[in-house]
Amino acid sequence: MKRAEELLEVIPKMNTFRKFGRVVRVVGLMIESQGPESSVGDVCHIHLNNGGQSGSTILAEVVGFREEIVILMPYTNITDISSGCLVECTGKPLEVKVGMNLIGKVLDSLGHPIDDSPLPKGLSTVRTEQNPPNVLTRKPIDEKLAVGVKAIDGMLTVGSGQRVGIFAGSGVGKSTLLGMIARNTTADLNVIGLIGERGREVLEFIKRDLGPEGLSRTIVVAATSDQPALMRIKGAFTATAIAEYFRDKGMNVMLMMDSVTRVAMAQREIGLAVGEPPATRGYTPSVFSILPRLLERTGTNEVGAITAFYTVLVDGDDMNEPIADAVRGILDGHIVLDRTLANKGQYPAINVLKSVSRLMNHIASPEHVKAAEKLREMYYTYNKSEDLINIGAYKRGTSREIDEAIEFEPHITNFLKQSYKGNVSMDDTIEELISLAPGGDVR
């Protein structure tokens, strides 16, 4: 009886109307529809009437308006859409299913398993677009998080809830470094977003870089480069929403996204298609508004933490190109992969002189910080004088600092090198780092 009374109260509040419009024009990437009543971000179903299977639909999202015309962008290809197709608005933004049973799965941008297997039962529904945590509820970052990479744990220590960018040109080892972090980290769970990757690289990353051990505690969201721009953007937001769900459960989550540059490129495609003026190097204003909206969602909240690594693909190894510059200003640190070091056979090719962790001084012990500063100073001294040393223009005894740098440089380089299958604990890394400092004791 009580249940019947509750239903009688709910029924009058239900909206039983379905909102429809009709396709009137398709231009490039965009679909123009006369109606339905909708808001930016709403998901719509386009019902196919000519071509395609009878009764089939295509998902699209409202991205703008032009007078009475609704501008939509599809999640899939538009080859079967014809003039007059019915457009039905759901009245809701994109939502995905999330839960512990997704661990070990590889999903698309809409949260569906790529292998066409059914979604597990017992999942919760979350929106892909959420607001960042309130700034006053973010817990301070005061705990180290081991990633199993000596150059990072020792010289660029990361805190639980920190957001770090990995900046590099193509082919310098970004994906390999992400695989190392995913296998070796002490975080409770990995969420990896592969955005705009080549189709071949997705399976290679899962099998070779991540491996069965890494996949067993990882959820992968993949949106390959051949998919529409909207799917690539939604892949980034879906991966972030999944990480947020587990953070809200009190877990320490590791989010890795490769790459945020391709998210920006996808947003540029959409911006140009809806008529935005190109600004810096062809990037539209919406690109620079979507970046903080995406990146600020990670970090700590009152119950958990998302430690995030975002790769940034820099054109021509130019670290000051617009996207790299914008991302570097938002994040809590940056790791630069140097092609010169990669050419020398140093992997991971992390240039510790150009990299920084903005929180290391707050979370590492004084002995650790002092040892890292000494090694950084000696490494800088050697690199500054390397040309003179190599051509024989420098004579031993001229400078005590340079003599010391020459003596310690092979040991520092050996410390920064690591096999991509290797895993070194945080304690062992710090102990080795302190022992490398001049005299073996910096206390």
Coordinates of C-alpha atoms in Angstrom, one line a residue:
M1 CA 0.0 0.0 0.0
K2 CA 2.8 2.4 0.9
R3 CA 4.5 1.6 -2.4
A4 CA 1.3 2.4 -4.3
E5 CA 1.0 5.8 -2.5
E6 CA 4.6 6.6 -3.5
L7 CA 3.9 5.8 -7.1
L8 CA 0.8 8.0 -7.1
E9 CA 2.9 10.9 -5.9
V10 CA 5.6 10.4 -8.5
I11 CA 3.3 9.9 -11.6
P12 CA 2.1 13.5 -11.8
K13 CA 5.7 14.7 -11.8
M14 CA 6.8 12.5 -14.6
N15 CA 7.5 14.1 -18.0
T16 CA 5.7 11.7 -20.4
F17 CA 6.5 13.9 -23.5
R18 CA 9.2 12.9 -25.9
K19 CA 11.0 15.7 -27.6
F20 CA 11.7 15.3 -31.4
G21 CA 13.2 17.3 -34.2
R22 CA 14.3 16.6 -37.7
V23 CA 17.6 16.7 -39.5
V24 CA 17.7 19.5 -42.0
R25 CA 21.4 19.7 -43.0
V26 CA 24.7 18.0 -42.6
V27 CA 27.8 20.0 -43.1
G28 CA 31.2 18.4 -42.6
L29 CA 31.3 17.1 -39.0
M30 CA 28.1 18.8 -37.9
I31 CA 24.4 17.8 -38.1
E32 CA 21.8 20.6 -38.1
S33 CA 18.4 19.8 -36.8
Q34 CA 15.1 21.8 -36.6
G35 CA 14.4 21.1 -32.9
P36 CA 14.1 19.4 -30.5
E37 CA 14.1 21.5 -27.4
S38 CA 17.5 20.8 -25.7
S39 CA 20.5 22.1 -23.9
V40 CA 24.2 22.1 -24.8
G41 CA 25.6 18.8 -23.7
D42 CA 22.4 16.8 -24.0
V43 CA 22.6 13.4 -25.7
C44 CA 20.2 12.8 -28.7
H45 CA 19.2 9.7 -30.7
I46 CA 19.1 10.2 -34.4
H47 CA 16.6 7.6 -35.8
L48 CA 17.7 6.4 -39.3
N49 CA 15.1 6.0 -41.9
N50 CA 17.1 5.6 -45.2
G51 CA 20.1 3.3 -45.1
G52 CA 21.3 1.5 -42.1
Q53 CA 19.3 -1.2 -40.3
S54 CA 15.6 -0.5 -39.7
G55 CA 15.1 1.0 -36.3
S56 CA 18.8 1.7 -35.7
T57 CA 19.9 5.0 -34.1
I58 CA 23.0 7.1 -33.9
L59 CA 24.1 8.9 -30.8
A60 CA 24.9 12.6 -31.0
E61 CA 25.5 15.5 -28.7
V62 CA 24.2 19.0 -28.7
V63 CA 27.3 21.3 -29.1
G64 CA 25.6 24.6 -30.0
F65 CA 22.7 26.5 -31.6
R66 CA 22.3 28.8 -34.6
E67 CA 19.0 30.8 -34.1
E68 CA 16.4 28.0 -34.1
I69 CA 18.8 25.3 -35.4
V70 CA 20.2 22.7 -33.1
I71 CA 23.9 21.8 -33.9
L72 CA 24.8 18.2 -33.1
M73 CA 28.0 16.2 -33.4
P74 CA 27.8 12.4 -33.7
Y75 CA 29.6 9.9 -31.6
T76 CA 30.0 7.7 -34.7
N77 CA 30.2 8.2 -38.4
I78 CA 27.3 10.0 -40.2
T79 CA 27.1 8.0 -43.5
D80 CA 23.6 6.7 -42.9
I81 CA 22.0 10.0 -41.8
S82 CA 19.6 11.6 -44.3
S83 CA 17.4 14.7 -44.4
G84 CA 14.3 14.3 -42.3
C85 CA 15.7 11.8 -39.8
L86 CA 14.0 12.1 -36.4
V87 CA 16.1 13.5 -33.6
E88 CA 15.1 12.5 -30.1
C89 CA 16.5 14.4 -27.1
T90 CA 17.1 12.4 -23.9
G91 CA 17.3 15.5 -21.8
K92 CA 20.5 14.2 -20.1
P93 CA 24.2 14.5 -20.7
L94 CA 26.4 11.4 -21.3
E95 CA 26.4 8.9 -18.5
V96 CA 28.5 5.8 -18.0
K97 CA 28.4 2.7 -15.8
V98 CA 31.1 2.3 -13.2
G99 CA 32.0 -0.2 -10.5
M100 CA 34.6 -2.6 -9.1
N101 CA 33.6 -5.2 -11.7
L102 CA 35.1 -3.0 -14.5
I103 CA 38.6 -3.6 -13.2
G104 CA 40.6 -5.4 -15.9
K105 CA 38.3 -4.2 -18.7
V106 CA 39.1 -2.1 -21.8
L107 CA 36.3 0.3 -22.6
D108 CA 35.3 2.8 -25.3
S109 CA 34.5 6.4 -24.7
L110 CA 30.8 5.6 -23.9
G111 CA 31.8 3.1 -21.3
H112 CA 31.1 -0.1 -23.3
P113 CA 33.6 -3.0 -23.4
I114 CA 35.6 -2.9 -26.7
D115 CA 35.5 -6.7 -27.0
D116 CA 31.6 -6.4 -27.2
S117 CA 31.2 -8.4 -24.0
P118 CA 28.2 -7.4 -21.8
L119 CA 28.8 -4.9 -19.0
P120 CA 29.1 -6.6 -15.6
K121 CA 26.2 -6.4 -13.1
G122 CA 26.2 -4.2 -10.0
L123 CA 27.5 -1.0 -11.6
S124 CA 26.5 2.6 -10.7
T125 CA 25.7 5.4 -13.2
V126 CA 27.8 8.5 -13.2
R127 CA 27.9 11.6 -15.4
T128 CA 31.1 12.0 -17.5
E129 CA 31.2 15.8 -16.8
Q130 CA 31.5 16.8 -13.1
N131 CA 32.5 19.8 -11.3
P132 CA 36.0 19.8 -9.6
P133 CA 36.1 19.3 -5.9
N134 CA 35.4 22.4 -3.7
V135 CA 38.8 24.1 -3.1
L136 CA 38.1 24.1 0.7
T137 CA 37.5 20.4 0.8
R138 CA 40.7 19.3 -0.9
K139 CA 43.0 17.6 1.6
P140 CA 46.6 18.9 1.6
I141 CA 49.0 16.7 -0.2
D142 CA 51.4 15.4 2.4
E143 CA 52.1 11.8 1.5
K144 CA 54.6 10.4 -1.0
L145 CA 53.4 8.0 -3.7
A146 CA 55.9 5.6 -5.1
V147 CA 55.8 5.0 -8.9
G148 CA 58.8 2.5 -9.0
V149 CA 60.9 4.8 -11.4
K150 CA 64.1 5.9 -9.7
A151 CA 64.4 9.2 -11.6
I152 CA 60.9 10.2 -10.4
D153 CA 60.9 8.8 -6.9
G154 CA 64.4 10.1 -6.2
M155 CA 64.6 13.5 -8.0
L156 CA 61.0 14.4 -8.7
T157 CA 59.1 12.8 -5.9
V158 CA 55.3 12.8 -6.4
G159 CA 52.7 13.1 -3.7
S160 CA 49.4 11.3 -3.5
G161 CA 46.9 13.5 -5.3
Q162 CA 49.5 15.5 -7.3
R163 CA 49.0 16.2 -11.0
V164 CA 52.0 15.9 -13.3
G165 CA 52.6 16.4 -17.0
I166 CA 54.9 14.3 -19.1
F167 CA 56.2 16.4 -21.9
A168 CA 57.9 14.9 -25.0
G169 CA 58.0 14.8 -28.7
S170 CA 56.9 11.7 -30.6
G171 CA 58.8 8.4 -30.1
V172 CA 60.7 9.4 -26.9
G173 CA 59.1 6.9 -24.6
K174 CA 56.0 8.4 -23.1
S175 CA 53.9 5.2 -23.4
T176 CA 56.7 3.1 -22.1
L177 CA 57.1 5.3 -19.0
L178 CA 53.3 5.2 -18.4
G179 CA 53.4 1.4 -18.5
M180 CA 56.3 1.4 -16.0
I181 CA 54.3 3.6 -13.6
A182 CA 51.1 1.5 -14.0
R183 CA 52.9 -1.7 -13.2
N184 CA 55.0 -0.4 -10.3
T185 CA 52.9 2.2 -8.5
T186 CA 51.6 1.7 -5.0
A187 CA 48.2 3.3 -5.8
D188 CA 45.1 1.2 -5.2
L189 CA 43.9 1.3 -8.8
N190 CA 44.9 2.6 -12.3
V191 CA 42.7 4.3 -14.8
I192 CA 44.3 4.8 -18.2
G193 CA 42.9 6.9 -21.0
L194 CA 44.4 6.3 -24.4
I195 CA 43.2 9.3 -26.4
G196 CA 43.8 9.6 -30.1
E197 CA 46.3 6.7 -30.2
R198 CA 46.9 4.6 -33.3
G199 CA 44.7 1.6 -33.3
R200 CA 47.8 -0.7 -33.4
E201 CA 49.2 0.9 -30.2
V202 CA 46.2 0.2 -28.0
L203 CA 46.7 -3.6 -27.9
E204 CA 50.5 -3.2 -27.9
F205 CA 50.3 -0.9 -24.8
I206 CA 48.0 -3.4 -23.0
K207 CA 50.0 -6.5 -23.9
R208 CA 53.6 -5.1 -23.8
D209 CA 53.8 -2.0 -21.6
L210 CA 51.0 -2.8 -19.2
G211 CA 51.1 -6.6 -19.1
P212 CA 48.8 -9.0 -17.3
E213 CA 50.0 -7.8 -13.9
G214 CA 49.2 -4.2 -14.6
L215 CA 45.9 -4.9 -16.3
S216 CA 44.7 -6.9 -13.3
R217 CA 44.3 -3.6 -11.4
T218 CA 43.6 -1.2 -14.3
I219 CA 40.6 0.1 -16.2
V220 CA 41.5 1.3 -19.7
V221 CA 39.5 3.7 -21.8
A222 CA 40.5 3.8 -25.4
A223 CA 39.5 6.3 -28.2
T224 CA 41.6 5.8 -31.3
S225 CA 42.6 8.5 -33.8
D226 CA 40.1 7.3 -36.4
Q227 CA 37.1 8.0 -34.2
P228 CA 35.2 11.3 -34.4
A229 CA 36.5 14.3 -32.4
L230 CA 33.7 14.1 -29.9
M231 CA 34.5 10.5 -29.0
R232 CA 38.1 11.4 -28.3
I233 CA 37.1 14.2 -26.0
K234 CA 34.5 12.0 -24.2
G235 CA 37.2 9.4 -23.7
A236 CA 39.1 11.8 -21.6
F237 CA 36.1 12.8 -19.6
T238 CA 34.9 9.2 -19.2
A239 CA 38.3 8.1 -17.8
T240 CA 38.3 11.1 -15.4
A241 CA 34.7 10.2 -14.3
I242 CA 35.7 6.6 -13.6
A243 CA 38.7 7.8 -11.5
E244 CA 36.4 10.2 -9.6
Y245 CA 34.0 7.4 -8.7
F246 CA 36.7 5.4 -7.0
R247 CA 38.2 8.4 -5.4
D248 CA 34.8 9.1 -3.8
K249 CA 35.0 5.6 -2.4
G250 CA 38.1 6.6 -0.5
M251 CA 40.6 5.0 -2.8
N252 CA 44.0 6.3 -3.9
V253 CA 43.6 6.3 -7.7
M254 CA 46.3 6.7 -10.4
L255 CA 44.9 8.3 -13.5
M256 CA 47.1 8.3 -16.7
M257 CA 46.1 10.0 -19.9
D258 CA 47.9 9.8 -23.2
S259 CA 47.6 12.4 -24.4
V260 CA 46.0 15.6 -23.4
T261 CA 47.3 17.3 -26.6
R262 CA 45.0 15.1 -28.7
V263 CA 42.1 16.1 -26.5
A264 CA 42.9 19.7 -27.3
M265 CA 43.2 18.9 -31.0
A266 CA 39.8 17.2 -30.9
Q267 CA 38.3 20.2 -29.2
R268 CA 39.8 22.4 -31.9
E269 CA 38.1 20.4 -34.6
I270 CA 34.7 20.9 -32.9
G271 CA 35.4 24.6 -32.2
L272 CA 36.2 25.3 -35.8
A273 CA 33.2 23.3 -37.0
V274 CA 30.8 25.3 -35.0
G275 CA 32.3 28.6 -36.1
E276 CA 34.7 29.6 -33.4
P277 CA 37.5 31.9 -34.6
P278 CA 41.0 30.3 -34.5
A279 CA 43.3 32.0 -32.0
T280 CA 46.8 30.9 -30.9
R281 CA 48.3 28.6 -33.6
G282 CA 44.8 27.7 -34.8
Y283 CA 43.5 26.6 -31.4
T284 CA 40.1 28.0 -30.6
P285 CA 39.2 29.7 -27.3
S286 CA 37.2 26.7 -26.2
V287 CA 40.4 24.6 -26.1
F288 CA 41.9 26.8 -23.4
S289 CA 38.7 26.6 -21.4
I290 CA 38.3 22.9 -21.6
L291 CA 41.8 22.1 -20.3
P292 CA 41.4 23.5 -16.8
R293 CA 37.8 22.1 -16.6
L294 CA 39.3 18.6 -17.3
L295 CA 42.6 18.8 -15.4
E296 CA 41.2 20.4 -12.2
R297 CA 38.9 17.5 -11.6
T298 CA 41.7 15.3 -10.4
G299 CA 43.7 15.7 -7.2
T300 CA 42.4 15.2 -3.7
N301 CA 39.0 15.6 -2.1
E302 CA 37.8 15.0 1.5
V303 CA 37.9 11.2 1.2
G304 CA 40.4 10.1 -1.5
A305 CA 42.9 11.1 -4.1
I306 CA 43.6 11.0 -7.8
T307 CA 47.2 11.2 -8.7
A308 CA 47.3 12.1 -12.4
F309 CA 50.0 11.8 -15.1
Y310 CA 49.1 13.6 -18.4
T311 CA 51.3 13.2 -21.4
V312 CA 51.7 16.3 -23.6
L313 CA 52.9 15.8 -27.2
V314 CA 55.0 18.8 -28.0
D315 CA 55.4 19.7 -31.7
G316 CA 59.0 19.7 -32.8
D317 CA 60.1 19.3 -29.2
D318 CA 59.0 22.9 -28.5
M319 CA 58.2 23.0 -24.8
N320 CA 56.7 26.5 -25.2
E321 CA 54.0 25.6 -27.8
P322 CA 50.5 26.7 -26.7
I323 CA 49.1 23.5 -25.3
A324 CA 52.3 22.6 -23.4
D325 CA 52.4 26.1 -22.0
A326 CA 48.8 26.0 -20.9
V327 CA 49.0 22.6 -19.3
R328 CA 52.3 23.3 -17.5
G329 CA 50.6 26.3 -15.9
I330 CA 47.7 24.2 -14.5
L331 CA 49.5 21.1 -13.2
D332 CA 51.6 20.6 -10.1
G333 CA 54.8 19.6 -11.9
H334 CA 56.2 18.5 -15.2
I335 CA 58.5 15.7 -16.4
V336 CA 60.4 16.4 -19.6
L337 CA 61.6 13.5 -21.8
D338 CA 64.6 14.6 -23.8
R339 CA 65.3 13.2 -27.3
T340 CA 69.0 13.8 -26.9
L341 CA 69.1 11.5 -23.8
A342 CA 67.0 8.9 -25.7
N343 CA 69.5 9.0 -28.6
K344 CA 72.3 8.2 -26.0
G345 CA 70.4 5.2 -24.9
Q346 CA 69.3 6.6 -21.5
Y347 CA 65.9 5.3 -20.6
P348 CA 63.7 6.6 -19.2
A349 CA 64.9 9.7 -21.0
I350 CA 64.0 12.1 -18.2
N351 CA 65.8 15.4 -18.2
V352 CA 65.8 16.1 -14.5
L353 CA 67.3 19.6 -15.0
K354 CA 64.2 20.7 -17.0
S355 CA 61.7 18.8 -14.8
V356 CA 60.2 19.8 -11.5
S357 CA 57.9 18.5 -8.8
R358 CA 56.3 21.5 -7.1
L359 CA 55.5 19.5 -4.0
M360 CA 58.7 17.5 -3.5
N361 CA 60.0 20.0 -0.9
H362 CA 56.8 19.6 1.2
I363 CA 56.6 15.8 1.1
A364 CA 60.2 14.5 1.1
S365 CA 62.5 14.4 4.1
P366 CA 65.2 17.1 4.4
E367 CA 67.9 14.6 3.8
H368 CA 66.2 13.4 0.6
V369 CA 65.7 16.9 -0.7
K370 CA 69.3 18.0 0.1
A371 CA 70.7 14.9 -1.7
A372 CA 68.6 15.5 -4.7
E373 CA 69.7 19.2 -4.8
K374 CA 73.3 18.2 -4.7
L375 CA 73.0 15.7 -7.5
R376 CA 71.0 18.1 -9.6
E377 CA 73.7 20.8 -9.0
M378 CA 76.5 18.4 -10.0
Y379 CA 74.6 17.2 -13.1
Y380 CA 74.0 20.8 -14.2
T381 CA 77.7 21.7 -13.7
Y382 CA 78.7 18.7 -15.9
N383 CA 76.1 19.5 -18.6
K384 CA 77.2 23.1 -18.7
S385 CA 80.8 22.2 -19.3
E386 CA 80.3 19.0 -21.3
D387 CA 81.3 20.5 -24.6
L388 CA 84.6 21.8 -23.2
I389 CA 85.2 18.4 -21.5
N390 CA 84.6 16.4 -24.7
I391 CA 86.9 18.5 -26.9
G392 CA 89.7 18.4 -24.3
A393 CA 89.6 22.1 -23.6
Y394 CA 89.1 21.7 -19.9
K395 CA 92.1 20.8 -17.7
R396 CA 91.6 19.0 -14.4
G397 CA 92.2 21.1 -11.4
T398 CA 90.9 24.3 -13.0
S399 CA 87.6 24.1 -11.1
R400 CA 86.8 22.0 -8.1
E401 CA 83.1 21.9 -8.9
I402 CA 83.7 20.7 -12.5
D403 CA 86.2 18.1 -11.3
E404 CA 83.6 16.8 -8.8
A405 CA 80.9 16.8 -11.5
I406 CA 83.2 14.8 -13.9
E407 CA 83.8 12.2 -11.1
F408 CA 80.2 11.7 -10.2
E409 CA 78.5 12.1 -13.6
P410 CA 78.7 8.3 -14.5
H411 CA 77.2 7.4 -11.2
I412 CA 74.4 9.9 -11.6
T413 CA 73.6 8.8 -15.1
N414 CA 73.6 5.1 -13.9
F415 CA 71.2 6.1 -11.1
L416 CA 68.8 7.8 -13.6
K417 CA 68.8 4.8 -16.0
Q418 CA 66.4 1.9 -15.4
S419 CA 65.1 -1.1 -17.3
Y420 CA 61.5 -0.7 -18.3
K421 CA 60.8 -4.0 -16.6
G422 CA 62.6 -2.9 -13.4
N423 CA 60.9 -1.9 -10.2
V424 CA 62.8 -0.2 -7.3
S425 CA 61.1 0.6 -4.0
M426 CA 61.0 4.1 -2.8
D427 CA 63.1 3.4 0.3
D428 CA 65.9 1.7 -1.9
T429 CA 65.8 4.7 -4.3
I430 CA 66.2 7.3 -1.5
E431 CA 69.0 5.2 0.1
E432 CA 70.9 5.0 -3.2
L433 CA 70.3 8.7 -3.9
I434 CA 71.7 9.8 -0.5
S435 CA 74.7 7.4 -0.8
L436 CA 75.5 9.0 -4.2
A437 CA 75.9 12.5 -2.7
P438 CA 79.5 13.6 -2.1
G439 CA 80.8 11.9 1.0
G440 CA 77.9 9.5 1.0
D441 CA 76.2 11.5 3.8
V442 CA 74.2 14.7 3.4
R443 CA 72.7 14.8 6.9

